[in-house]
């Protein structure tokens, strides 16, 4: 729970420095069409509008649905039953806490299935998802099992709440920090390969150009990998991930298959911006600060919420875990605008860096336009949606910045 909370904060802030915002693709068959002559974006077509409005609605519905799931868990007294059953069978409190977490996480994973499936069907209906329902379900199962890594941390948190009832949040934060940083470091080498195959970018003209660009950009010894994302999606993307020795730039194979060489170089230039400016690192630092604030608030929130549940003995009682999950979900939702604005600032920096180092303003704009045409990126998202959840500046703004003052575009 706590690790998930911190990791989500960190991940929102930094880990996924993707090039595109909320985007997907229209048709995988439209490979490598020529760059459009007019570098402008018309208003969204009805289908693009409908797709984006559906994804926004799904996001907010998901938050409400997950909160409801926790209330149902408490209402059905599953928290008391599970606590008592574990108490009878296991003597060690840490083991009981870890197993309680596994049980509650299983409940939330199952509860999330119907809405998750609607999200999957939406992606399929618009032609973006290429994976079948079996693979979709297997992915969900893998995510559940991977999430169990958090169990020891949750057990440690409950131990700390019991022995340090006033300052537990600070102690938990100290335990959390190494988890966050080690997690960010090992994620690309331990977790990502469970879902995709990563191979070095093949030798050739593109690789030579990227290596030259890396030297120019001041990137030394960067690992550039290709992920076989086409087995799951037709969307385009690239991102920077990892920390220290595991730092790398990842390009999706869909991007390689679809964009022109100049457009790919333009996008890699943007990713090199994240790399050189150490955005993953700064995202983690921001995530750590945010985690401390949220843990402090969490302590107050859980104590207040527990007044409504007299049958739960206190924050140290395992039966309080769904209440804590509930509070964490609200806190994560409320901090979303802060994380999103932090991320947007980083994305603007990376855009500026990419344009400076590549000089490929037109190709950058053309790649962004491809996100609208092919991936249904919202050309005119509502201001509130941008403020609340956009990790990237709206695509129209990015296109305008790319074309502004470009020697190449004049
Ligand atoms: Zn980015």
PDB file of N, CA, C and O and ligand atoms in Angstrom, residues 17-19 270-271 274 347 350 392, ligand 1:
ATOM      1  N   UNK A  17       8.332   9.164 -18.814  1.00  0.00           N
ATOM      2  CA  UNK A  17       8.487  10.423 -19.527  1.00  0.00           C
ATOM      3  C   UNK A  17       8.151  10.200 -20.990  1.00  0.00           C
ATOM      4  O   UNK A  17       8.991  10.337 -21.867  1.00  0.00           O
ATOM      5  N   UNK A  18       6.921   9.825 -21.216  1.00  0.00           N
ATOM      6  CA  UNK A  18       6.540   9.467 -22.580  1.00  0.00           C
ATOM      7  C   UNK A  18       6.464  10.700 -23.461  1.00  0.00           C
ATOM      8  O   UNK A  18       6.256  11.810 -22.990  1.00  0.00           O
ATOM      9  N   UNK A  19       6.639  10.483 -24.750  1.00  0.00           N
ATOM     10  CA  UNK A  19       6.643  11.603 -25.663  1.00  0.00           C
ATOM     11  C   UNK A  19       5.254  12.131 -25.921  1.00  0.00           C
ATOM     12  O   UNK A  19       5.078  13.296 -26.165  1.00  0.00           O
ATOM     13  N   UNK A 270      14.062  14.631 -27.812  1.00  0.00           N
ATOM     14  CA  UNK A 270      13.223  14.977 -26.655  1.00  0.00           C
ATOM     15  C   UNK A 270      13.577  14.060 -25.472  1.00  0.00           C
ATOM     16  O   UNK A 270      13.774  14.530 -24.349  1.00  0.00           O
ATOM     17  N   UNK A 271      13.687  12.759 -25.740  1.00  0.00           N
ATOM     18  CA  UNK A 271      14.011  11.803 -24.669  1.00  0.00           C
ATOM     19  C   UNK A 271      15.392  12.075 -24.096  1.00  0.00           C
ATOM     20  O   UNK A 271      15.622  11.914 -22.894  1.00  0.00           O
ATOM     21  N   UNK A 274      15.186  14.505 -21.347  1.00  0.00           N
ATOM     22  CA  UNK A 274      14.866  13.893 -20.047  1.00  0.00           C
ATOM     23  C   UNK A 274      16.121  13.270 -19.440  1.00  0.00           C
ATOM     24  O   UNK A 274      16.353  13.352 -18.245  1.00  0.00           O
ATOM     25  N   UNK A 347       8.229  18.122 -19.329  1.00  0.00           N
ATOM     26  CA  UNK A 347       8.015  17.838 -20.755  1.00  0.00           C
ATOM     27  C   UNK A 347       8.339  19.058 -21.612  1.00  0.00           C
ATOM     28  O   UNK A 347       8.897  18.927 -22.699  1.00  0.00           O
ATOM     29  N   UNK A 350      12.025  19.185 -21.918  1.00  0.00           N
ATOM     30  CA  UNK A 350      12.534  18.160 -22.837  1.00  0.00           C
ATOM     31  C   UNK A 350      12.226  18.534 -24.282  1.00  0.00           C
ATOM     32  O   UNK A 350      13.059  18.325 -25.177  1.00  0.00           O
ATOM     33  N   UNK A 392       1.492  15.836 -20.109  1.00  0.00           N
ATOM     34  CA  UNK A 392       2.185  16.556 -21.176  1.00  0.00           C
ATOM     35  C   UNK A 392       1.397  17.812 -21.534  1.00  0.00           C
ATOM     36  O   UNK A 392       0.170  17.823 -21.377  1.00  0.00           O
TER      37      UNK A 392
HETATM   38 ZN1  LIG B   1       8.804  13.418 -22.462  1.00  0.00          ZN
END
